[in-house]
XYZ file of C-alpha atoms in Angstrom:
600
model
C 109.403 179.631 86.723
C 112.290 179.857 89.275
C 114.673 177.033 90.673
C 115.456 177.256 94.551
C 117.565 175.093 96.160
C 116.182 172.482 93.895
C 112.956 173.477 93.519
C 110.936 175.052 91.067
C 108.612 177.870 91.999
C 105.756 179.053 89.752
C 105.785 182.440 89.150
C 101.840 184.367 88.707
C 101.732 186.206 85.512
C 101.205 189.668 85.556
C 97.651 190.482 84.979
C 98.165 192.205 81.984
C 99.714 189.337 80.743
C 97.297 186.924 81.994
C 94.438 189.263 79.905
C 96.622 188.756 76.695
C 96.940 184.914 77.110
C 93.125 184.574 77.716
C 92.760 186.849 74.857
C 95.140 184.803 72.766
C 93.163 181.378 73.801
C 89.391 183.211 73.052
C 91.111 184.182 69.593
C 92.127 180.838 68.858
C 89.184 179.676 70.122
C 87.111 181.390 67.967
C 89.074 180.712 64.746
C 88.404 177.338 65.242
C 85.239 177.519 65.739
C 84.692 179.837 62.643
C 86.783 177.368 60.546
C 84.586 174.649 61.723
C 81.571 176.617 60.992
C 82.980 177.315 57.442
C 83.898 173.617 57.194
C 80.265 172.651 57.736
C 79.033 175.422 55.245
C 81.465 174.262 52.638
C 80.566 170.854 53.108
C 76.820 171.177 52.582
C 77.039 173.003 49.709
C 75.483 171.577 46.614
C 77.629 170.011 43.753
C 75.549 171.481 40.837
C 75.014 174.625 42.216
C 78.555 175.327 43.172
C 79.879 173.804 39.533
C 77.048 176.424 38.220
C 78.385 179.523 39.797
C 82.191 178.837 39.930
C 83.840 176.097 37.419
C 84.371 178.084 33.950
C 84.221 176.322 30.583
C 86.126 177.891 27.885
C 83.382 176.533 25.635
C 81.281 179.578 26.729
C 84.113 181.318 29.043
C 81.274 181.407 31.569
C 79.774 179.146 34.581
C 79.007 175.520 33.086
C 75.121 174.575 32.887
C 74.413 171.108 33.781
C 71.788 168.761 31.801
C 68.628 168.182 33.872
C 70.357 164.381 33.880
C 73.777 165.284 34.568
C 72.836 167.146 37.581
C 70.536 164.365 38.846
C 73.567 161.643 38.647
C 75.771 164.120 39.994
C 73.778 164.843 43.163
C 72.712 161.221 43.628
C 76.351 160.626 43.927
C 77.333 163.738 45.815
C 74.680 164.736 47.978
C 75.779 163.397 51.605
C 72.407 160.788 53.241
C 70.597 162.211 55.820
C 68.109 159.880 58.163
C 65.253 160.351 56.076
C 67.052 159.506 52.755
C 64.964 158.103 50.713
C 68.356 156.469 48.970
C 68.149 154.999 52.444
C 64.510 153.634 52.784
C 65.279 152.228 48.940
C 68.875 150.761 50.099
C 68.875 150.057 53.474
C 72.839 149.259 53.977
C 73.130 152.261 53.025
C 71.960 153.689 56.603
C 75.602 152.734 57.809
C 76.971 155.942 55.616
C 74.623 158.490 57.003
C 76.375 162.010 57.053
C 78.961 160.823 53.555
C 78.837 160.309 50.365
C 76.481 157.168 49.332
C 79.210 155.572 47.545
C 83.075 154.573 46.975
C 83.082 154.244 43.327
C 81.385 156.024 40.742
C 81.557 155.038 37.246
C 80.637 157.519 34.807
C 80.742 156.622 30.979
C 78.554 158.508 27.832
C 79.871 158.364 24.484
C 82.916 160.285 23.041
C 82.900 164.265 24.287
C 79.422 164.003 26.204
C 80.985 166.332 28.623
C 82.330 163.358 30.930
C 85.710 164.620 31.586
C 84.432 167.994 32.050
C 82.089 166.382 35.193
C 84.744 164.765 36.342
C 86.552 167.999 36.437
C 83.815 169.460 38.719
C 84.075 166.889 40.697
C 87.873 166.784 41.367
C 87.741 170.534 42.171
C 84.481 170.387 44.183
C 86.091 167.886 46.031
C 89.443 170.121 46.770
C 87.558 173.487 47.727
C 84.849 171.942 49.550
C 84.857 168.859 50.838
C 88.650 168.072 52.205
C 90.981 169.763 54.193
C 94.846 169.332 53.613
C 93.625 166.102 51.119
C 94.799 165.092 48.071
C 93.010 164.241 44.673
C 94.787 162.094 41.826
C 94.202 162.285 38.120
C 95.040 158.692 37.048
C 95.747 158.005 33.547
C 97.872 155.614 31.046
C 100.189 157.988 30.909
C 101.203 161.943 32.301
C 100.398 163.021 28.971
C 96.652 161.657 28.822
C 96.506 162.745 32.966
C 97.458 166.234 32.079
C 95.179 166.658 29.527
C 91.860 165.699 30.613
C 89.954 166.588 33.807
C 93.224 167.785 35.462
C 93.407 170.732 32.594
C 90.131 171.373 32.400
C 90.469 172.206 36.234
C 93.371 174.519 35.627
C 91.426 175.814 32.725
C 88.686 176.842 34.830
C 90.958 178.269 37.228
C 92.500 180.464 34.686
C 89.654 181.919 33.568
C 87.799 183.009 36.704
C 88.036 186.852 37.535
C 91.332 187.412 39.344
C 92.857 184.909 38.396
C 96.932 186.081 37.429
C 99.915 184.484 36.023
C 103.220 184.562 38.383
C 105.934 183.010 36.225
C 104.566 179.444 34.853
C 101.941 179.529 37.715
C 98.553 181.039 37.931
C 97.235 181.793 40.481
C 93.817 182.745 41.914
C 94.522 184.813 44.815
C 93.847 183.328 48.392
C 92.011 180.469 46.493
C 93.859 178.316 44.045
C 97.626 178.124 42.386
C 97.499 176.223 39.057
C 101.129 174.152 38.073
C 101.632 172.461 34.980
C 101.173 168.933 37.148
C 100.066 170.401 40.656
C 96.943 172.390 41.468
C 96.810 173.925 45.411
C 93.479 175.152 46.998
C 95.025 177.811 49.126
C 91.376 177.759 51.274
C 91.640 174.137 52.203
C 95.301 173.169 51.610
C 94.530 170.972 49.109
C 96.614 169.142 46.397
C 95.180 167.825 43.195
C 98.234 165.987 40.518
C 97.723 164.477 37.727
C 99.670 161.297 38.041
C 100.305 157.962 35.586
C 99.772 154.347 35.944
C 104.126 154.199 36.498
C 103.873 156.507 39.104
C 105.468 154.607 41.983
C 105.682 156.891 44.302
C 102.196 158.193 44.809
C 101.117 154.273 45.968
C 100.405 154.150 49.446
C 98.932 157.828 49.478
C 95.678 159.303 51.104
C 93.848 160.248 48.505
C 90.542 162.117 49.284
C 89.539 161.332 45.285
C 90.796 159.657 42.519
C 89.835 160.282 38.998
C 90.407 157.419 36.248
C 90.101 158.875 33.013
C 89.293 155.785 29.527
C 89.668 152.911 32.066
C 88.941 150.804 29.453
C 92.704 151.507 28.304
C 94.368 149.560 31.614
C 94.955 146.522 30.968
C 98.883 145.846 31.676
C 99.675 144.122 35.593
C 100.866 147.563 35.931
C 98.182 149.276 35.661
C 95.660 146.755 37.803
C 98.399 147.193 40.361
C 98.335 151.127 40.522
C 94.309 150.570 40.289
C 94.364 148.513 43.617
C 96.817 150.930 45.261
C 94.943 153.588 44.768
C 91.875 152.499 46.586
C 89.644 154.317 49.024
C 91.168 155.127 51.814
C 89.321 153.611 55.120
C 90.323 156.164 57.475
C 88.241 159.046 55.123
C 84.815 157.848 55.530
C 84.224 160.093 52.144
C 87.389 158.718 50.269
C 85.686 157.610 47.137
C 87.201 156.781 43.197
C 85.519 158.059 40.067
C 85.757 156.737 36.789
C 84.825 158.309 33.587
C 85.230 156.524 30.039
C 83.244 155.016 26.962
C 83.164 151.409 26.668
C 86.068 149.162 25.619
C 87.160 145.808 24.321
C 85.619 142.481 25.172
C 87.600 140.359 26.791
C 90.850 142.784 26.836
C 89.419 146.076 28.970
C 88.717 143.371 32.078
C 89.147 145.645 34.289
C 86.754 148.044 33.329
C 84.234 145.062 32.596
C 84.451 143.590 36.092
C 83.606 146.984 36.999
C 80.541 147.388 34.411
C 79.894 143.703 35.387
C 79.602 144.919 39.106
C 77.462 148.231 38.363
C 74.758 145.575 35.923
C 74.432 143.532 38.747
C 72.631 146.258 40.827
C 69.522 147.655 40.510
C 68.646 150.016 37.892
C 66.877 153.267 39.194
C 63.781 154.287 37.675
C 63.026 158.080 36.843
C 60.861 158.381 39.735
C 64.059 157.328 42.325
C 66.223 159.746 40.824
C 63.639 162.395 40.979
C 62.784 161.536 44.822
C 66.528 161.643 46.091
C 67.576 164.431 43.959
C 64.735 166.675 42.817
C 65.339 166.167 39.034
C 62.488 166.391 36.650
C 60.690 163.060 35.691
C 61.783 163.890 32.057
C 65.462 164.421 33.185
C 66.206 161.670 30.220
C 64.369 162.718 27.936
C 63.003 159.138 26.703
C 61.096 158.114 29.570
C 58.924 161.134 28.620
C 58.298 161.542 32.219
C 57.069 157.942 33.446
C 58.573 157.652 36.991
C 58.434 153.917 36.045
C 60.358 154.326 33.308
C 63.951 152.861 33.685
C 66.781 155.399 34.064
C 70.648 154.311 33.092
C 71.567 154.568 36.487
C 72.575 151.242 38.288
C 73.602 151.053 42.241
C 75.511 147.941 43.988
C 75.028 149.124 47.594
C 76.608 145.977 48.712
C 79.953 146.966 46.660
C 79.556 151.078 47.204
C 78.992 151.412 43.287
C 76.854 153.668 41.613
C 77.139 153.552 37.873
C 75.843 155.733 34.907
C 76.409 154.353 32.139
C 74.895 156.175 29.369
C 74.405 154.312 25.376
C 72.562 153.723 21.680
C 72.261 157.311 20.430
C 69.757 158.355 23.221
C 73.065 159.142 25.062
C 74.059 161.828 22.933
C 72.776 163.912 24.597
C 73.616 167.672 23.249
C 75.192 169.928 25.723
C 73.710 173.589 26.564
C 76.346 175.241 24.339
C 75.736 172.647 20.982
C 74.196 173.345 17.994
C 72.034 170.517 16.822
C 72.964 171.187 13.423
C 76.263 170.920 13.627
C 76.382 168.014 16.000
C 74.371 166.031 13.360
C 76.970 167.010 10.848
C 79.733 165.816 13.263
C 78.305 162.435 13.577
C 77.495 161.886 9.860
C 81.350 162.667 9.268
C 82.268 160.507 11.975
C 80.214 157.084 11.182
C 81.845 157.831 7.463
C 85.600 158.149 8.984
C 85.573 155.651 11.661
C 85.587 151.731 11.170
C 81.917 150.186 11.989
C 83.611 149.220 15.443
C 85.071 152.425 16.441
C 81.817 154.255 15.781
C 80.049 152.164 17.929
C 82.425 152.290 20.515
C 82.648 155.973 19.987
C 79.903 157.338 19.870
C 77.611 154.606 20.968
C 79.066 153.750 23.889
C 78.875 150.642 23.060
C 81.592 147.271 24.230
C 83.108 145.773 20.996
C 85.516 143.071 19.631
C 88.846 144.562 19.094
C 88.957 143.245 15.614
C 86.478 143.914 12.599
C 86.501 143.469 9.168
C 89.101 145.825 7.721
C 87.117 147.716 5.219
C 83.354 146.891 3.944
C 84.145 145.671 0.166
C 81.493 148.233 -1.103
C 83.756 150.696 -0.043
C 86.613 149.573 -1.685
C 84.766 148.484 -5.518
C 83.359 152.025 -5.563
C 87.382 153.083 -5.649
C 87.837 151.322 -8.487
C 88.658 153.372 -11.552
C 89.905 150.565 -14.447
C 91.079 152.574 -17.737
C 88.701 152.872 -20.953
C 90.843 153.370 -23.796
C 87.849 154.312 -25.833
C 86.829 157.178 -23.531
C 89.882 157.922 -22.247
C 89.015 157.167 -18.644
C 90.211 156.039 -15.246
C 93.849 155.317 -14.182
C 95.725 154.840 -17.696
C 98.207 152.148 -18.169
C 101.728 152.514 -15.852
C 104.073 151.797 -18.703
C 107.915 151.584 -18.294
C 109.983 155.084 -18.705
C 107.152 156.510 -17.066
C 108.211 160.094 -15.976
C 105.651 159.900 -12.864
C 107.629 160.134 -9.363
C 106.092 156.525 -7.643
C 106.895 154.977 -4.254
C 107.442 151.295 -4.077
C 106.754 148.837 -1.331
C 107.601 145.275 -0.075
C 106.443 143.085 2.052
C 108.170 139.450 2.325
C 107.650 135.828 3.351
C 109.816 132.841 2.459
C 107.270 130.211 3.217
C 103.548 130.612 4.610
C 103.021 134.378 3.038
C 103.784 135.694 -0.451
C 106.255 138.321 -1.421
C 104.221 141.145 -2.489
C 105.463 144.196 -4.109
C 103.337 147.352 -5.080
C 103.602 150.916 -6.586
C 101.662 153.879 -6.156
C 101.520 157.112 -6.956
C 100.008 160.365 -6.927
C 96.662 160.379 -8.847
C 97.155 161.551 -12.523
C 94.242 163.874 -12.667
C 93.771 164.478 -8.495
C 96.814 165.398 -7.038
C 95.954 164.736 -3.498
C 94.640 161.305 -3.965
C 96.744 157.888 -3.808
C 96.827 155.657 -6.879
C 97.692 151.938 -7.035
C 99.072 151.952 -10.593
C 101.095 148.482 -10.736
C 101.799 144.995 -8.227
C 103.488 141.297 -8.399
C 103.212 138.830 -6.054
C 105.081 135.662 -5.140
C 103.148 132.774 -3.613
C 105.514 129.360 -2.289
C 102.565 127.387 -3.634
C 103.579 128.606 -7.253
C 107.618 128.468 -6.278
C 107.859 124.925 -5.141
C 106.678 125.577 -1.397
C 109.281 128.013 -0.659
C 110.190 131.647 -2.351
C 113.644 132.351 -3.480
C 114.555 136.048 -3.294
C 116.407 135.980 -6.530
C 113.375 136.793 -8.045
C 111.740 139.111 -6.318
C 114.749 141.029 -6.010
C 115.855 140.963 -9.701
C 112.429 142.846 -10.445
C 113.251 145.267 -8.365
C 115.968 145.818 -9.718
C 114.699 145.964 -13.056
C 111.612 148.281 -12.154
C 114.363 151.248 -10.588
C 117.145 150.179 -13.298
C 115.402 148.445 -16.257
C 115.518 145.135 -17.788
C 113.962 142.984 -20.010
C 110.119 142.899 -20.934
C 109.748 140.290 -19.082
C 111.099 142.077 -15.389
C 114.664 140.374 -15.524
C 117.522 142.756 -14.321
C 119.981 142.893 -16.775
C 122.761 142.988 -14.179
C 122.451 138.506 -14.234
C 124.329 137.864 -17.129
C 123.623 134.442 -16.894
C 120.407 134.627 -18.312
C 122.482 135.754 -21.951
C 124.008 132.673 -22.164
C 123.576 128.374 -22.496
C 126.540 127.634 -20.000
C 125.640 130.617 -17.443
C 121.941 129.356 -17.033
C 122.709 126.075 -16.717
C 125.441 125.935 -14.003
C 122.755 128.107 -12.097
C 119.467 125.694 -13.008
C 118.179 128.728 -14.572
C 116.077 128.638 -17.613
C 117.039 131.028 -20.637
C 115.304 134.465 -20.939
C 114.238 135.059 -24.752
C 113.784 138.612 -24.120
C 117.379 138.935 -22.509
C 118.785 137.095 -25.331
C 117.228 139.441 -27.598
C 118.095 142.105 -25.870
C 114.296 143.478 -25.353
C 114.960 145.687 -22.975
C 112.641 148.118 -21.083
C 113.655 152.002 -19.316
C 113.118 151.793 -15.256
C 110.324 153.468 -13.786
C 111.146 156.553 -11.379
C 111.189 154.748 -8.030
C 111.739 157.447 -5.545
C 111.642 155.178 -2.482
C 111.200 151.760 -1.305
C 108.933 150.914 1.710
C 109.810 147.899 3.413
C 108.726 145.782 5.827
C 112.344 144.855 7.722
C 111.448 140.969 8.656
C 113.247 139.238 6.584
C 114.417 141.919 4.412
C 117.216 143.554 6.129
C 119.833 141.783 4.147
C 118.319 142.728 0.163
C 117.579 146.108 0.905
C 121.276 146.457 2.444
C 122.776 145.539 -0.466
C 120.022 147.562 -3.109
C 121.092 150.368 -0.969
C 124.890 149.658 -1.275
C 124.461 149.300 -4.714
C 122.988 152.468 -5.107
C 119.866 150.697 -7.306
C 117.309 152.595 -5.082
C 116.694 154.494 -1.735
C 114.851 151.805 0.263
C 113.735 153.016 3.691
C 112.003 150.611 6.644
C 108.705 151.454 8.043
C 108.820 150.817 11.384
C 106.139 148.163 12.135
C 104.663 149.281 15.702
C 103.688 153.235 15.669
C 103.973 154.372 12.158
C 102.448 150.832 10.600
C 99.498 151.586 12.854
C 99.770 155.334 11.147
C 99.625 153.675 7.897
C 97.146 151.400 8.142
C 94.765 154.199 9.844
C 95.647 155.983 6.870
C 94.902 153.567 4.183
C 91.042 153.262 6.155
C 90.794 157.054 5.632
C 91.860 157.094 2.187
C 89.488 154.233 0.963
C 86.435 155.896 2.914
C 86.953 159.070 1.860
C 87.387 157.824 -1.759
C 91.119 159.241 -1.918
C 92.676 156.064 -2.981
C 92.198 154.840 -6.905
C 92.734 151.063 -7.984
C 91.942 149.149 -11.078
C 89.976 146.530 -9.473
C 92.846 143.995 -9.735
C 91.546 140.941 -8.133
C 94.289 139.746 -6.302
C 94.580 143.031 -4.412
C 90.837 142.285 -3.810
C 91.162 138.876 -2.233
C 93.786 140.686 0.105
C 91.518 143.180 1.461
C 89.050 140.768 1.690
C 91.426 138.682 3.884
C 92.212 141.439 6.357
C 90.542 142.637 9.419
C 91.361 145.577 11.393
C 92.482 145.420 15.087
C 92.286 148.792 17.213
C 95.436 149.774 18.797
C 94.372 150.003 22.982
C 96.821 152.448 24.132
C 95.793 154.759 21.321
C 92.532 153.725 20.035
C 92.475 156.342 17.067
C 95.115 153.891 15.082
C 94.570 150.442 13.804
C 96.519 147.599 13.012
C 95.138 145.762 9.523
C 96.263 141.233 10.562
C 95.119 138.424 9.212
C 91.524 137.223 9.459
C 92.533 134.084 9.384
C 96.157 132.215 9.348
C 96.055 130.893 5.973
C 94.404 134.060 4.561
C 97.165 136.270 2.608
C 97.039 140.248 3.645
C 100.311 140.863 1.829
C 99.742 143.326 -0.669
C 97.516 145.310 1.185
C 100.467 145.860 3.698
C 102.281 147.244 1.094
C 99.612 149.586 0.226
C 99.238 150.291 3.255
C 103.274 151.219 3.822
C 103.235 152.998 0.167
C 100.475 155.019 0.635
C 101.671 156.233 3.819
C 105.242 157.530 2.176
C 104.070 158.602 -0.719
C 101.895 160.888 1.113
C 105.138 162.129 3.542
C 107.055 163.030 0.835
C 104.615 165.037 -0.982
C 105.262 163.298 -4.361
């Protein structure tokens, strides 16, 4: 261009330069076409068979192999409708989607490691590398931990172990295709990002996601967390925007999230194995108990009217063994599971099944068969815990002034098993037998007298009142014979006390000023759910010893066990009723658990 006298006159282009720019334009031209043309090929290609020739397991550190069902769910979900669909002709507002995905929301849920986060994994990176361009996918999750190390790992996994794949610093990378980052994946042939993100990630609300994944939905059940669950919804604007949700079943009337969305997928209608066969090509027999009736029922559900297709897979039917199991030792899994896992857990577990949060806390069988009471004659069982016993023991308190008891306990190691925990001696206070209302003198004088000795009858010698008329009576104290008489017995060797803190702080301030023993709190949210999971090991596993005292009996009787929902492999032993008193079995419970930590 050229200005004259105010004007500006165009100026021709050479023609060599003119046969570059139309070259330039054909060449642009073309790439887009050709990325187009990719675009479509990438988009129509099949989620099974691309998960079968390029997502690696390190189960097998080769190509995963679908089930017959897996890969029927998978391409129900993922396999875009076409006119003649018959998911169409079956669910006719369905028509409306033709060209996308069927559905916004899949739910996905077998029983504990059926492979579900690994499908989700697929998924997330099927999604990335073939079905988006510049998207994003989001691992959702409690917390970064849990998003980290689920689906998003097994992704990075799989990327680590595919020929060529390299590490560059804390990155590795897959040349020209992927770069893998502790919390950030990148699919270098679609621009791509995949995080893993938490429920108190504020700053990914409002995004665009392509996919989310929602790994043990069961577990959000904080405002929080139904907040980042509607924030995160399917984006409008990405006809193909979808969420996907893989878990096992959770609590009644706690998981509601997860139960409105259960609720949503039951109210559908439940494919039979025929449907799933039509729309996907799977075999009749896909699930193996219809035994190839295309009547027979499938667990498959669709909503079309809420865009929810739901698997949800339960009983033991569901578990299902994966190409790379042994049946043997998945049958030997199992038997060691129902024997380590409370009835509820198991059938949450590995039955997929919804459950109360609360159960009884041990079946009594278990507990009488632990019972070891000593025959003098034979010289059997756990023998009498006399005082001046040499035996390093661990005692525990747990306190109430009015509506509990004050419950102390002592364990030890096991005199003949040295890995096992045995209850070897216990007192209790109840306000019933103390005028309605405990006073600590008491329980606080036999602790001193079981770490310092005393009298026979468990009176510290250190209240000198007790020796004499005037002492015990300006007190209201009754005289102690066996402190008159001076019958006096040697301490036991009290390593440590275990306390609850409630209303303790003050006693075991000044027992620990006074240098009378080492008494140590046990914190009462993460490592009282330690214990108590502990103490349910121990008694299944036939590691803990009593006597069969009967007032430790009524205790365990009294308690139920309540699982912990942000970490469901811990349990919290409460009351199965108000009135009911659980008191001494929270000090097992809290001595158990230290004598085992200091490896008495």
């Amino acid at each position: 261009m050229l200005a004259t006298e105010g004007r500006i006159l165009a100026v021709e282009p050479e023609p060599d330069q003119l046969a570059r720019l139309l070259a330039a334009k054909v060449k642009a031209e073309d790439a887009i076409k050709q990325r187009e043309s990719e675009d479509v090929e990438r988009r129509d290609l099949d989620v099974v068979d691309w998960g079968e020739a390029k997502f690696y397991i390190p189960e097998t550190r080769s190509p995963i192999r679908f089930l017959p069902h897996q890969a029927g769910v998978l391409r129900y979900a993922l396999r875009r409708l076409t006119p003649d669909d018959s998911r169409i002709r079956q669910f006719p507002s369905l028509a409306v989607r033709e060209g996308y995905f069927p559905f916004r929301t899949v739910l996905w849920s077998t029983p504990k490691k059926r492979g579900k986060s690994t499908v989700a994994a697929v998924v997330g990176r099927y999604i990335a590398e073939t079905q988006s361009r510049f998207g994003e996918v989001y691992h959702c999750a409690n917390d970064l931990e849990q998003a980290k190390e689920r689906s998003f790992k097994f992704i990075s996994d799989s990327i680590r172990m595919t020929p060529g794949c390299v590490q560059r610093g804390g990155d590795w990378v897959l040349p020209e295709q992927w770069i893998a980052q502790k919390t950030r994946q990148e699919c270098l042939s679609s621009g791509t990002i995949i995080k893993a993100v938490s429920t108190d990630a504020r700053g990914e609300a409002g995004g665009n996601p392509d996919l989310t994944i929602w790994t043990e939905l069961w577990g959000f059940v904080h405002i929080d967390d139904i907040r980042f669950w509607e924030e995160m919804k399917p984006v409008p604007a990405k006809p193909d925007s979808m969420r996907w949700v893989e878990t096992y079943a959770g609590f009644e009337n706690e998981s509601t999230l997860l139960y409105e969305l259960y609720e949503l997928g039951k109210a559908g209608t439940q494919l039979t194995a025929g449907q799933l066969s039509e729309a996907t090509g799977a075999s009749l027999d896909a699930f193996a108990e219809t035994k190839g009736d295309p009547d027979a029922l499938v667990p498959v559900w669709v909503n079309e009217g809420a865009g929810v297709l739901m698997y949800w897979d339960s009983g033991l039917a569901a578990r299902r063994l994966l190409p790379h199991e042994d049946p043997e030792i998945a049958a030997a899994y199992y038997r060691e599971e129902e024997q380590k896992n409370t009835p509820t857990e198991y059938r949450r577990h590995h039955l997929n099944e919804w459950v109360g949060a609360e159960s009884d806390f041990i079946p009594m069988p278990l507990w009488d068969v632990c019972s070891e009471p000593w025959d003098a004659a034979a010289e059997t069982g756990l023998p009498p815990f006399l005082p001046g016993d040499p035996t390093k023991a661990v005692l525990a308190a747990d306190a109430a002034t009015t509506g509990d008891c004050f419950g102390l306990l002592v364990v030890t190691r096991h005199p003949q098993r040295h890995d096992d925990i045995a209850v070897r001696a216990l007192r209790k206070w109840d306000p019933k037998e103390e005028g309605g209302i405990i006073d600590y003198w008491g329980p606080e004088s036999f602790i001193r007298t079981l770490c310092k000795g005393g009298c026979a009858l468990g009176h510290f010698q250190g209240d000198g009142w007790r020796l004499d008329e005037e002492g015990a009576e300006k007190l209201m104290k009754p005289i102690c014979e066996a402190c008159r008489h001076k019958e006096l017995v040697p301490p036991y060797k009290i390593v440590q006390l275990a306390y609850d803190s409630f209303q303790l702080v003050d006693m075991m301030q000044r027992l620990r000023r006074e240098q009378v023993v080492w008494a140590e709190p046990v914190d009462q949210g993460k490592e009282r759910s330690q214990a108590d999971r502990a103490l349910y090991d121990l008694i299944v596993n036939r590691q803990l010893a009593h006597d069969g005292n009967l007032e430790l009996r009524e205790h365990i009787q009294n308690s139920k066990a309540r699982l912990q929902r942000d970490e469901d492999s811990k349990l919290r032993i409460v009351k199965k009723a108000p009135q009911r008193k659980i008191d001494l079995v929270v000090c097992l419970s809290m001595a158990a658990f230290r004598c085992k930590y200091l490896l008495l």
